Amino acid sequence: MRQFHILTIIAAITLGGIGLANINLGAELGFGLASNTDSTGTLNYGKRFGLNGILVADFAMGETFLISTGLGYFQKGTKNSAGTTTFKLDYLEIPVLAKWRFMPEEQFHPTVFVGPFLAFALSRNSVTDGGTATDVSATYGSTDWGLTVGGGFEYGFTEAMALAFNLR
């Protein structure tokens, strides 16, 4: 049985455009690197670069603790060891993260977050260097799930707008 492992590194820039009471809404854009291994660890796959975007909502539970969730599009997948086939796996992802802000009274403050995600496949294809696409839905399931762990910093311009850099 194959086991699908994903290492997603996302550098995200967040613009929190609207502040409604204790709710902050925003958007994140970033990139990811995904890889795949089999259950024995004997197959060597390359990484696939993908673009990611997510609409986020942060619900403040106090001055330093938030629940962050959203709805995002994530490009995952891998390349075979010969580099001739790319597995393109695109997902609609829903994270639910516990998020902590340190020094929230400062204009610049670090953050850390952790929590599960559930993702639903939008497309699952393999594409050869020659451009031939094949549906690989039977190999890769219709859902993906995992744990997101990350951190970053936020720079607050106003009470309602911040610029953030996150690494997941």
N, CA, C and O atoms as a DFTB+ gen file, in Angstrom:
672 C
 N C O
     1  1       0.847      -1.176       0.000
     2  2       0.000       0.000       0.000
     3  2       0.892       1.238       0.000
     4  3       1.885       1.299       0.725
     5  1       0.541       2.190      -0.792
     6  2       1.284       3.442      -0.854
     7  2       0.812       4.389       0.224
     8  3      -0.378       4.463       0.531
     9  1       1.728       5.090       0.778
    10  2       1.386       6.120       1.756
    11  2       1.790       7.456       1.169
    12  3       2.887       7.603       0.629
    13  1       0.918       8.409       1.274
    14  2       1.148       9.718       0.668
    15  2       1.561      10.694       1.754
    16  3       0.795      10.975       2.676
    17  1       2.760      11.200       1.639
    18  2       3.262      12.196       2.591
    19  2       3.393      13.524       1.874
    20  3       3.855      13.589       0.734
    21  1       2.990      14.557       2.540
    22  2       3.108      15.883       1.947
    23  2       3.897      16.776       2.883
    24  3       3.600      16.880       4.073
    25  1       4.881      17.399       2.336
    26  2       5.603      18.455       3.044
    27  2       5.292      19.724       2.288
    28  3       5.787      19.943       1.182
    29  1       4.486      20.538       2.880
    30  2       4.122      21.788       2.231
    31  2       4.784      22.931       2.970
    32  3       4.588      23.120       4.171
    33  1       5.549      23.668       2.247
    34  2       6.162      24.866       2.802
    35  2       5.498      26.037       2.107
    36  3       5.608      26.199       0.891
    37  1       4.830      26.824       2.864
    38  2       4.107      27.939       2.281
    39  2       4.657      29.250       2.835
    40  3       4.686      29.471       4.046
    41  1       5.076      30.082       1.948
    42  2       5.399      31.448       2.333
    43  2       4.175      32.263       1.946
    44  3       3.879      32.427       0.762
    45  1       3.487      32.756       2.915
    46  2       2.208      33.408       2.632
    47  2       2.269      34.873       3.018
    48  3       2.819      35.247       4.054
    49  1       1.704      35.669       2.175
    50  2       1.529      37.079       2.483
    51  2       0.047      37.283       2.733
    52  3      -0.779      37.001       1.864
    53  1      -0.283      37.760       3.889
    54  2      -1.674      37.906       4.270
    55  2      -2.021      39.379       4.392
    56  3      -1.309      40.145       5.042
    57  1      -3.093      39.756       3.779
    58  2      -3.645      41.090       3.971
    59  2      -4.968      40.923       4.688
    60  3      -5.942      40.462       4.093
    61  1      -5.017      41.289       5.946
    62  2      -6.254      41.221       6.707
    63  2      -7.034      42.481       6.432
    64  3      -6.817      43.510       7.071
    65  1      -7.932      42.401       5.493
    66  2      -8.584      43.602       4.992
    67  2      -9.715      44.110       5.845
    68  3      -9.938      45.319       5.904
    69  1     -10.437      43.231       6.508
    70  2     -11.627      43.665       7.218
    71  2     -11.543      43.181       8.660
    72  3     -11.294      41.999       8.897
    73  1     -11.744      44.060       9.614
    74  2     -11.788      43.662      11.014
    75  2     -13.195      43.855      11.543
    76  3     -13.644      44.991      11.697
    77  1     -13.898      42.776      11.822
    78  2     -15.264      42.832      12.332
    79  2     -15.243      42.359      13.777
    80  3     -15.101      41.162      14.029
    81  1     -15.378      43.261      14.718
    82  2     -15.342      42.928      16.139
    83  2     -14.130      42.051      16.411
    84  3     -12.997      42.529      16.337
    85  1     -14.344      40.781      16.723
    86  2     -13.247      39.864      17.021
    87  2     -12.967      38.913      15.869
    88  3     -12.392      37.846      16.080
    89  1     -13.361      39.278      14.655
    90  2     -13.133      38.451      13.469
    91  2     -12.302      39.240      12.476
    92  3     -12.637      40.376      12.141
    93  1     -11.216      38.636      12.002
    94  2     -10.400      39.241      10.951
    95  2     -10.479      38.370       9.720
    96  3     -10.260      37.161       9.795
    97  1     -10.792      38.977       8.580
    98  2     -10.867      38.267       7.312
    99  2      -9.694      38.675       6.450
   100  3      -9.240      39.818       6.502
   101  1      -9.204      37.732       5.651
   102  2      -8.082      38.057       4.792
   103  2      -7.864      37.011       3.725
   104  3      -8.659      36.084       3.572
   105  1      -6.780      37.167       2.992
   106  2      -6.412      36.232       1.937
   107  2      -4.922      35.954       2.030
   108  3      -4.138      36.846       2.353
   109  1      -4.529      34.716       1.747
   110  2      -3.126      34.329       1.730
   111  2      -2.784      33.794       0.349
   112  3      -3.550      33.032      -0.241
   113  1      -1.649      34.192      -0.151
   114  2      -1.111      33.667      -1.402
   115  2       0.272      33.131      -1.095
   116  3       1.018      33.726      -0.318
   117  1       0.614      32.003      -1.706
   118  2       1.925      31.444      -1.423
   119  2       2.280      30.331      -2.378
   120  3       1.657      30.160      -3.426
   121  1       3.292      29.579      -1.997
   122  2       3.739      28.462      -2.808
   123  2       4.003      27.282      -1.895
   124  3       4.161      27.440      -0.684
   125  1       4.049      26.104      -2.480
   126  2       4.300      24.896      -1.705
   127  2       5.213      23.942      -2.442
   128  3       5.317      23.984      -3.668
   129  1       5.869      23.090      -1.692
   130  2       6.658      21.991      -2.238
   131  2       6.074      20.713      -1.664
   132  3       6.012      20.554      -0.444
   133  1       5.647      19.808      -2.517
   134  2       5.025      18.569      -2.064
   135  2       5.861      17.396      -2.548
   136  3       6.501      17.476      -3.596
   137  1       5.857      16.301      -1.782
   138  2       6.575      15.093      -2.189
   139  2       5.736      13.875      -1.840
   140  3       4.710      13.984      -1.168
   141  1       6.184      12.710      -2.304
   142  2       5.447      11.468      -2.141
   143  2       6.433      10.339      -1.889
   144  3       7.483      10.286      -2.528
   145  1       6.115       9.438      -0.971
   146  2       6.899       8.220      -0.771
   147  2       5.951       7.044      -0.669
   148  3       4.778       7.204      -0.331
   149  1       6.469       5.855      -0.965
   150  2       5.651       4.665      -0.775
   151  2       5.795       4.189       0.669
   152  3       6.612       4.725       1.418
   153  1       5.012       3.190       1.065
   154  2       5.005       2.754       2.467
   155  2       6.319       2.118       2.890
   156  3       6.614       2.081       4.084
   157  1       7.122       1.612       1.949
   158  2       8.405       1.005       2.302
   159  2       9.531       2.022       2.319
   160  3      10.598       1.769       2.877
   161  1       9.291       3.173       1.705
   162  2      10.320       4.207       1.653
   163  2      11.380       3.932       0.612
   164  3      12.413       4.601       0.600
   165  1      11.150       2.945      -0.282
   166  2      12.168       2.578      -1.264
   167  2      12.094       3.401      -2.545
   168  3      13.101       3.547      -3.238
   169  1      10.923       3.941      -2.873
   170  2      10.814       4.745      -4.089
   171  2      11.207       6.183      -3.803
   172  3      10.869       6.739      -2.758
   173  1      11.912       6.763      -4.728
   174  2      12.390       8.129      -4.564
   175  2      11.636       9.032      -5.534
   176  3      11.761       8.895      -6.751
   177  1      10.864       9.941      -4.991
   178  2      10.116      10.878      -5.811
   179  2      10.678      12.276      -5.635
   180  3      11.203      12.620      -4.576
   181  1      10.563      13.074      -6.680
   182  2      10.974      14.462      -6.602
   183  2       9.858      15.321      -6.036
   184  3       8.773      14.827      -5.731
   185  1      10.130      16.594      -5.900
   186  2       9.147      17.524      -5.344
   187  2       8.412      18.250      -6.463
   188  3       8.941      18.440      -7.558
   189  1       7.185      18.650      -6.164
   190  2       6.407      19.453      -7.104
   191  2       6.165      20.822      -6.490
   192  3       5.693      20.936      -5.359
   193  1       6.493      21.846      -7.242
   194  2       6.226      23.217      -6.845
   195  2       4.783      23.527      -7.201
   196  3       4.338      23.209      -8.303
   197  1       4.041      24.148      -6.278
   198  2       2.656      24.494      -6.549
   199  2       2.286      25.828      -5.937
   200  3       2.900      26.277      -4.969
   201  1       1.277      26.453      -6.511
   202  2       0.772      27.714      -5.986
   203  2      -0.421      27.439      -5.079
   204  3      -1.180      26.497      -5.302
   205  1      -0.574      28.264      -4.066
   206  2      -1.637      28.085      -3.091
   207  2      -2.293      29.424      -2.792
   208  3      -1.649      30.473      -2.813
   209  1      -3.568      29.362      -2.518
   210  2      -4.300      30.554      -2.106
   211  2      -5.399      30.151      -1.146
   212  3      -6.008      29.092      -1.306
   213  1      -5.659      30.977      -0.156
   214  2      -6.672      30.642       0.838
   215  2      -7.340      31.917       1.346
   216  3      -6.682      32.929       1.589
   217  1      -8.642      31.846       1.498
   218  2      -9.393      32.908       2.172
   219  2      -9.472      32.498       3.639
   220  3      -9.905      31.389       3.953
   221  1      -9.056      33.385       4.533
   222  2      -8.948      33.028       5.950
   223  2      -9.866      33.889       6.812
   224  3     -10.211      35.022       6.475
   225  1     -10.240      33.298       7.935
   226  2     -10.991      34.007       8.970
   227  2     -10.348      33.664      10.306
   228  3     -10.248      32.492      10.668
   229  1      -9.914      34.680      11.035
   230  2      -9.343      34.517      12.376
   231  2     -10.371      34.986      13.394
   232  3     -10.862      36.112      13.324
   233  1     -10.689      34.110      14.339
   234  2     -11.645      34.428      15.397
   235  2     -10.871      34.609      16.696
   236  3     -10.336      33.642      17.240
   237  1     -10.806      35.839      17.195
   238  2     -10.051      36.141      18.415
   239  2     -10.788      35.593      19.636
   240  3     -11.966      35.879      19.848
   241  1     -10.075      34.805      20.427
   242  2     -10.610      34.256      21.669
   243  2     -10.046      35.002      22.876
   244  3     -10.299      34.633      24.023
   245  1      -9.310      36.009      22.611
   246  2      -8.630      36.817      23.612
   247  2      -7.612      37.662      22.868
   248  3      -7.642      37.749      21.641
   249  1      -6.718      38.280      23.611
   250  2      -5.748      39.148      22.965
   251  2      -4.646      38.373      22.243
   252  3      -4.096      38.858      21.254
   253  1      -4.317      37.163      22.731
   254  2      -3.203      36.429      22.151
   255  2      -3.599      35.124      21.467
   256  3      -2.792      34.564      20.726
   257  1      -4.805      34.622      21.688
   258  2      -5.210      33.329      21.129
   259  2      -6.333      33.497      20.111
   260  3      -7.305      34.210      20.359
   261  1      -6.189      32.828      18.950
   262  2      -7.184      32.889      17.888
   263  2      -7.453      31.490      17.348
   264  3      -6.604      30.603      17.443
   265  1      -8.630      31.300      16.785
   266  2      -8.930      30.131      15.980
   267  2      -8.945      30.625      14.544
   268  3      -9.677      31.554      14.203
   269  1      -8.129      29.997      13.705
   270  2      -8.007      30.415      12.315
   271  2      -8.512      29.295      11.408
   272  3      -8.116      28.140      11.560
   273  1      -9.378      29.639      10.475
   274  2      -9.885      28.666       9.515
   275  2     -10.000      29.336       8.162
   276  3      -9.773      30.539       8.035
   277  1     -10.347      28.571       7.167
   278  2     -10.473      29.152       5.840
   279  2     -10.836      28.122       4.803
   280  3     -11.154      26.975       5.117
   281  1     -10.782      28.552       3.571
   282  2     -11.065      27.708       2.425
   283  2     -10.009      28.028       1.386
   284  3      -9.902      29.165       0.929
   285  1      -9.212      27.005       1.007
   286  2      -8.088      27.283       0.131
   287  2      -7.924      26.308      -1.005
   288  3      -8.453      25.197      -0.975
   289  1      -7.180      26.738      -2.012
   290  2      -6.813      25.921      -3.162
   291  2      -5.327      25.611      -3.036
   292  3      -4.504      26.520      -2.936
   293  1      -4.985      24.318      -3.042
   294  2      -3.602      23.896      -2.863
   295  2      -3.196      22.946      -3.982
   296  3      -3.889      21.964      -4.249
   297  1      -2.074      23.236      -4.637
   298  2      -1.507      22.360      -5.658
   299  2      -0.475      21.476      -4.977
   300  3       0.529      21.960      -4.453
   301  1      -0.737      20.171      -4.992
   302  2       0.186      19.205      -4.397
   303  2       0.605      18.234      -5.485
   304  3       0.186      18.370      -6.634
   305  1       1.421      17.267      -5.138
   306  2       1.834      16.267      -6.107
   307  2       3.308      15.962      -5.997
   308  3       3.938      16.281      -4.989
   309  1       3.868      15.346      -7.031
   310  2       5.256      14.922      -7.017
   311  2       5.715      14.637      -8.440
   312  3       4.908      14.638      -9.369
   313  1       7.001      14.395      -8.608
   314  2       7.555      13.932      -9.884
   315  2       8.167      12.567      -9.648
   316  3       8.654      12.288      -8.553
   317  1       8.149      11.698     -10.678
   318  2       8.804      10.402     -10.501
   319  2      10.315      10.593     -10.475
   320  3      10.818      11.660     -10.827
   321  1      11.035       9.561     -10.058
   322  2      12.484       9.695      -9.855
   323  2      13.227      10.017     -11.154
   324  3      14.291      10.635     -11.117
   325  1      12.674       9.602     -12.309
   326  2      13.317       9.920     -13.582
   327  2      13.004      11.342     -14.035
   328  3      13.647      11.860     -14.947
   329  1      12.018      11.972     -13.401
   330  2      11.656      13.332     -13.752
   331  2      10.849      13.441     -15.026
   332  3      10.728      14.528     -15.592
   333  1      10.283      12.309     -15.497
   334  2       9.542      12.315     -16.759
   335  2       8.033      12.445     -16.578
   336  3       7.327      12.754     -17.538
   337  1       7.528      12.215     -15.373
   338  2       6.094      12.298     -15.113
   339  2       5.847      13.137     -13.874
   340  3       6.514      12.963     -12.854
   341  1       4.892      14.045     -13.961
   342  2       4.498      14.875     -12.827
   343  2       3.092      14.478     -12.407
   344  3       2.184      14.431     -13.237
   345  1       2.907      14.192     -11.130
   346  2       1.595      13.895     -10.585
   347  2       1.030      15.203     -10.048
   348  3       1.568      15.778      -9.101
   349  1      -0.048      15.667     -10.650
   350  2      -0.659      16.939     -10.281
   351  2      -1.922      16.662      -9.488
   352  3      -2.908      16.157     -10.024
   353  1      -1.884      16.995      -8.216
   354  2      -2.988      16.748      -7.297
   355  2      -3.441      18.080      -6.740
   356  3      -2.714      18.708      -5.970
   357  1      -4.617      18.516      -7.112
   358  2      -5.133      19.819      -6.684
   359  2      -6.275      19.611      -5.700
   360  3      -7.163      18.791      -5.934
   361  1      -6.249      20.356      -4.596
   362  2      -7.193      20.139      -3.503
   363  2      -7.852      21.439      -3.053
   364  3      -7.273      22.520      -3.158
   365  1      -9.070      21.305      -2.553
   366  2      -9.771      22.351      -1.820
   367  2      -9.577      22.013      -0.349
   368  3     -10.054      20.978       0.116
   369  1      -8.884      22.871       0.385
   370  2      -8.456      22.543       1.753
   371  2      -9.140      23.429       2.786
   372  3      -9.330      24.628       2.582
   373  1      -9.507      22.795       3.913
   374  2     -10.131      23.497       5.035
   375  2      -9.282      23.251       6.285
   376  3      -9.347      22.165       6.860
   377  1      -8.491      24.229       6.715
   378  2      -7.723      24.083       7.952
   379  2      -8.510      24.619       9.157
   380  3      -9.351      25.507       9.013
   381  1      -8.232      24.080      10.321
   382  2      -8.738      24.624      11.590
   383  2      -7.524      24.698      12.508
   384  3      -7.040      23.678      13.000
   385  1      -7.040      25.914      12.730
   386  2      -5.767      26.102      13.424
   387  2      -5.936      26.872      14.724
   388  3      -6.712      27.824      14.802
   389  1      -5.206      26.452      15.730
   390  2      -5.040      27.243      16.953
   391  2      -3.849      28.163      16.684
   392  3      -2.781      27.699      16.284
   393  1      -4.033      29.468      16.904
   394  2      -3.001      30.445      16.562
   395  2      -2.714      31.333      17.761
   396  3      -3.631      31.826      18.420
   397  1      -1.436      31.530      18.035
   398  2      -1.029      32.396      19.135
   399  2      -0.243      33.577      18.579
   400  3       0.633      33.418      17.728
   401  1      -0.576      34.764      19.079
   402  2       0.170      35.983      18.761
   403  2       0.963      36.372      19.992
   404  3       0.438      36.408      21.105
   405  1       2.226      36.659      19.775
   406  2       3.078      37.127      20.860
   407  2       3.276      38.630      20.703
   408  3       3.434      39.122      19.586
   409  1       3.269      39.334      21.775
   410  2       3.401      40.793      21.784
   411  2       2.344      41.456      20.897
   412  3       2.698      42.270      20.045
   413  1       1.054      41.134      21.071
   414  2       0.024      41.673      20.174
   415  2      -0.127      43.184      20.243
   416  3      -0.669      43.793      19.320
   417  1       0.343      43.796      21.321
   418  2       0.230      45.250      21.433
   419  2       1.265      45.962      20.568
   420  3       1.143      47.161      20.316
   421  1       2.285      45.231      20.109
   422  2       3.329      45.812      19.260
   423  2       2.877      45.803      17.794
   424  3       2.035      44.996      17.400
   425  1       3.434      46.692      17.012
   426  2       3.100      46.757      15.597
   427  2       3.629      45.521      14.855
   428  3       2.992      45.040      13.918
   429  1       4.774      45.020      15.269
   430  2       5.389      43.822      14.697
   431  2       5.328      42.727      15.757
   432  3       5.844      42.909      16.860
   433  1       4.702      41.583      15.437
   434  2       4.625      40.512      16.427
   435  2       4.672      39.134      15.773
   436  3       4.089      38.924      14.709
   437  1       5.375      38.187      16.421
   438  2       5.460      36.820      15.905
   439  2       4.187      36.030      16.198
   440  3       3.428      36.360      17.110
   441  1       3.969      34.974      15.400
   442  2       2.839      34.081      15.582
   443  2       3.288      32.632      15.416
   444  3       4.275      32.356      14.733
   445  1       2.562      31.712      16.039
   446  2       2.711      30.279      15.805
   447  2       1.311      29.690      15.689
   448  3       0.357      30.210      16.268
   449  1       1.199      28.595      14.931
   450  2      -0.116      27.972      14.767
   451  2       0.044      26.478      14.531
   452  3       1.071      26.009      14.041
   453  1      -1.008      25.742      14.897
   454  2      -1.022      24.289      14.728
   455  2      -2.473      23.836      14.638
   456  3      -3.351      24.405      15.287
   457  1      -2.716      22.818      13.836
   458  2      -4.061      22.268      13.753
   459  2      -4.238      21.375      12.547
   460  3      -3.382      21.334      11.664
   461  1      -5.348      20.658      12.507
   462  2      -5.607      19.730      11.401
   463  2      -6.144      20.432      10.165
   464  3      -6.622      21.565      10.227
   465  1      -6.055      19.729       9.038
   466  2      -6.713      20.176       7.817
   467  2      -7.373      18.980       7.151
   468  3      -6.938      17.840       7.312
   469  1      -8.413      19.259       6.413
   470  2      -9.100      18.271       5.585
   471  2      -9.162      18.850       4.184
   472  3      -9.514      20.015       4.003
   473  1      -8.817      18.030       3.184
   474  2      -8.786      18.515       1.802
   475  2      -9.562      17.571       0.896
   476  3      -9.549      16.355       1.085
   477  1     -10.229      18.146      -0.082
   478  2     -11.016      17.390      -1.047
   479  2     -10.398      17.575      -2.431
   480  3     -10.140      18.698      -2.863
   481  1     -10.166      16.456      -3.121
   482  2      -9.505      16.498      -4.418
   483  2     -10.370      17.190      -5.460
   484  3     -11.561      16.908      -5.589
   485  1      -9.756      18.091      -6.193
   486  2     -10.398      18.739      -7.329
   487  2      -9.975      18.069      -8.628
   488  3     -10.787      17.909      -9.540
   489  1      -8.699      17.675      -8.717
   490  2      -8.189      16.939      -9.872
   491  2      -6.996      16.095      -9.435
   492  3      -6.246      16.478      -8.537
   493  1      -6.831      14.943     -10.082
   494  2      -5.715      14.021      -9.810
   495  2      -5.255      13.457     -11.142
   496  3      -5.869      12.537     -11.681
   497  1      -4.172      14.012     -11.671
   498  2      -3.668      13.604     -12.986
   499  2      -2.171      13.394     -12.950
   500  3      -1.461      13.998     -12.146
   501  1      -1.698      12.520     -13.843
   502  2      -0.264      12.434     -14.113
   503  2      -0.050      12.978     -15.513
   504  3      -0.831      12.704     -16.425
   505  1       0.999      13.741     -15.673
   506  2       1.302      14.360     -16.959
   507  2       2.741      14.021     -17.316
   508  3       3.657      14.283     -16.536
   509  1       2.942      13.434     -18.503
   510  2       4.289      13.097     -18.950
   511  2       4.944      14.314     -19.575
   512  3       4.280      15.310     -19.862
   513  1       6.255      14.227     -19.785
   514  2       6.969      15.322     -20.445
   515  2       6.414      15.593     -21.834
   516  3       6.510      16.714     -22.334
   517  1       5.831      14.568     -22.467
   518  2       5.241      14.733     -23.788
   519  2       3.878      15.391     -23.763
   520  3       3.309      15.674     -24.817
   521  1       3.337      15.642     -22.560
   522  2       2.059      16.321     -22.430
   523  2       0.855      15.413     -22.299
   524  3      -0.274      15.900     -22.237
   525  1       1.062      14.096     -22.256
   526  2      -0.050      13.157     -22.123
   527  2      -0.524      13.131     -20.679
   528  3       0.260      12.893     -19.759
   529  1      -1.836      13.381     -20.486
   530  2      -2.416      13.394     -19.135
   531  2      -3.217      12.121     -18.909
   532  3      -3.914      11.643     -19.803
   533  1      -3.106      11.573     -17.686
   534  2      -3.830      10.368     -17.298
   535  2      -4.478      10.602     -15.950
   536  3      -3.857      11.158     -15.044
   537  1      -5.727      10.178     -15.816
   538  2      -6.437      10.285     -14.533
   539  2      -5.866       9.256     -13.562
   540  3      -5.834       8.066     -13.877
   541  1      -5.413       9.696     -12.386
   542  2      -4.861       8.785     -11.377
   543  2      -5.740       8.764     -10.122
   544  3      -5.245       8.572      -9.011
   545  1      -7.039       8.963     -10.311
   546  2      -7.974       8.975      -9.182
   547  2      -7.982       7.659      -8.418
   548  3      -8.200       7.651      -7.206
   549  1      -7.746       6.540      -9.109
   550  2      -7.740       5.237      -8.445
   551  2      -6.532       5.079      -7.518
   552  3      -6.590       4.328      -6.544
   553  1      -5.446       5.782      -7.817
   554  2      -4.224       5.687      -7.008
   555  2      -4.259       6.632      -5.815
   556  3      -3.851       6.270      -4.712
   557  1      -4.746       7.839      -6.045
   558  2      -4.795       8.852      -4.996
   559  2      -6.247       9.081      -4.607
   560  3      -7.095       9.296      -5.473
   561  1      -6.540       9.037      -3.319
   562  2      -7.907       9.149      -2.829
   563  2      -8.527      10.519      -3.077
   564  3      -7.863      11.466      -3.500
   565  1      -9.814      10.585      -2.798
   566  2     -10.546      11.832      -3.029
   567  2     -10.390      12.827      -1.885
   568  3     -10.823      13.973      -2.001
   569  1      -9.771      12.398      -0.774
   570  2      -9.526      13.304       0.346
   571  2      -8.069      13.196       0.798
   572  3      -7.384      12.207       0.539
   573  1      -7.638      14.217       1.462
   574  2      -6.316      14.259       2.084
   575  2      -6.518      14.915       3.435
   576  3      -7.411      15.747       3.590
   577  1      -5.728      14.564       4.385
   578  2      -5.812      15.185       5.697
   579  2      -4.428      15.175       6.316
   580  3      -3.545      14.423       5.903
   581  1      -4.263      16.013       7.301
   582  2      -2.969      16.085       7.950
   583  2      -2.939      17.138       9.030
   584  3      -3.973      17.632       9.479
   585  1      -1.739      17.467       9.434
   586  2      -1.506      18.437      10.487
   587  2      -0.689      19.589       9.921
   588  3       0.328      19.373       9.262
   589  1      -1.128      20.785      10.175
   590  2      -0.392      21.983       9.784
   591  2       0.292      22.552      11.018
   592  3      -0.341      22.751      12.054
   593  1       1.575      22.809      10.899
   594  2       2.363      23.438      11.975
   595  2       3.143      24.565      11.331
   596  3       3.730      24.385      10.264
   597  1       3.155      25.721      11.967
   598  2       3.896      26.812      11.366
   599  2       4.052      28.007      12.276
   600  3       3.651      28.000      13.439
   601  1       4.640      29.013      11.713
   602  2       4.859      30.250      12.440
   603  2       5.181      31.359      11.468
   604  3       5.340      31.140      10.268
   605  1       5.272      32.544      12.010
   606  2       5.582      33.683      11.167
   607  2       5.551      34.968      11.952
   608  3       5.774      34.988      13.162
   609  1       5.275      36.024      11.251
   610  2       5.156      37.322      11.907
   611  2       4.096      38.141      11.202
   612  3       3.786      37.906      10.034
   613  1       3.548      39.097      11.917
   614  2       2.573      40.031      11.378
   615  2       3.058      41.447      11.646
   616  3       3.635      41.739      12.694
   617  1       2.812      42.308      10.687
   618  2       3.115      43.718      10.843
   619  2       1.797      44.462      10.684
   620  3       1.226      44.495       9.594
   621  1       1.313      45.060      11.772
   622  2       0.024      45.743      11.747
   623  2       0.135      47.168      11.254
   624  3       0.836      47.985      11.850
   625  1      -0.550      47.467      10.174
   626  2      -0.608      48.833       9.663
   627  2      -1.649      49.639      10.431
   628  3      -1.410      50.780      10.825
   629  1      -2.819      49.012      10.634
   630  2      -3.909      49.611      11.402
   631  2      -4.543      48.496      12.220
   632  3      -4.084      47.355      12.173
   633  1      -5.592      48.813      12.968
   634  2      -6.324      47.778      13.711
   635  2      -6.922      46.740      12.765
   636  3      -7.074      45.575      13.133
   637  1      -7.258      47.158      11.551
   638  2      -7.958      46.279      10.618
   639  2      -7.084      45.719       9.504
   640  3      -7.568      44.904       8.719
   641  1      -5.806      46.124       9.399
   642  2      -4.990      45.649       8.296
   643  2      -3.587      45.292       8.770
   644  3      -2.937      46.041       9.500
   645  1      -3.143      44.101       8.317
   646  2      -1.808      43.640       8.665
   647  2      -1.201      42.920       7.475
   648  3      -1.915      42.387       6.626
   649  1       0.113      42.911       7.422
   650  2       0.862      42.147       6.442
   651  2       1.570      41.047       7.212
   652  3       2.209      41.314       8.230
   653  1       1.464      39.815       6.738
   654  2       2.039      38.692       7.477
   655  2       2.883      37.826       6.565
   656  3       2.638      37.750       5.361
   657  1       3.875      37.177       7.142
   658  2       4.686      36.176       6.446
   659  2       4.619      34.919       7.296
   660  3       4.970      34.944       8.476
   661  1       4.161      33.801       6.692
   662  2       4.020      32.548       7.416
   663  2       4.779      31.440       6.719
   664  3       4.878      31.423       5.492
   665  1       5.308      30.525       7.488
   666  2       5.949      29.318       6.987
   667  2       5.212      28.146       7.593
   668  3       5.152      28.007       8.815
   669  1       4.638      27.282       6.725
   670  2       3.864      26.124       7.188
   671  2       4.592      24.860       6.837
   672  3       4.112      23.767       7.138
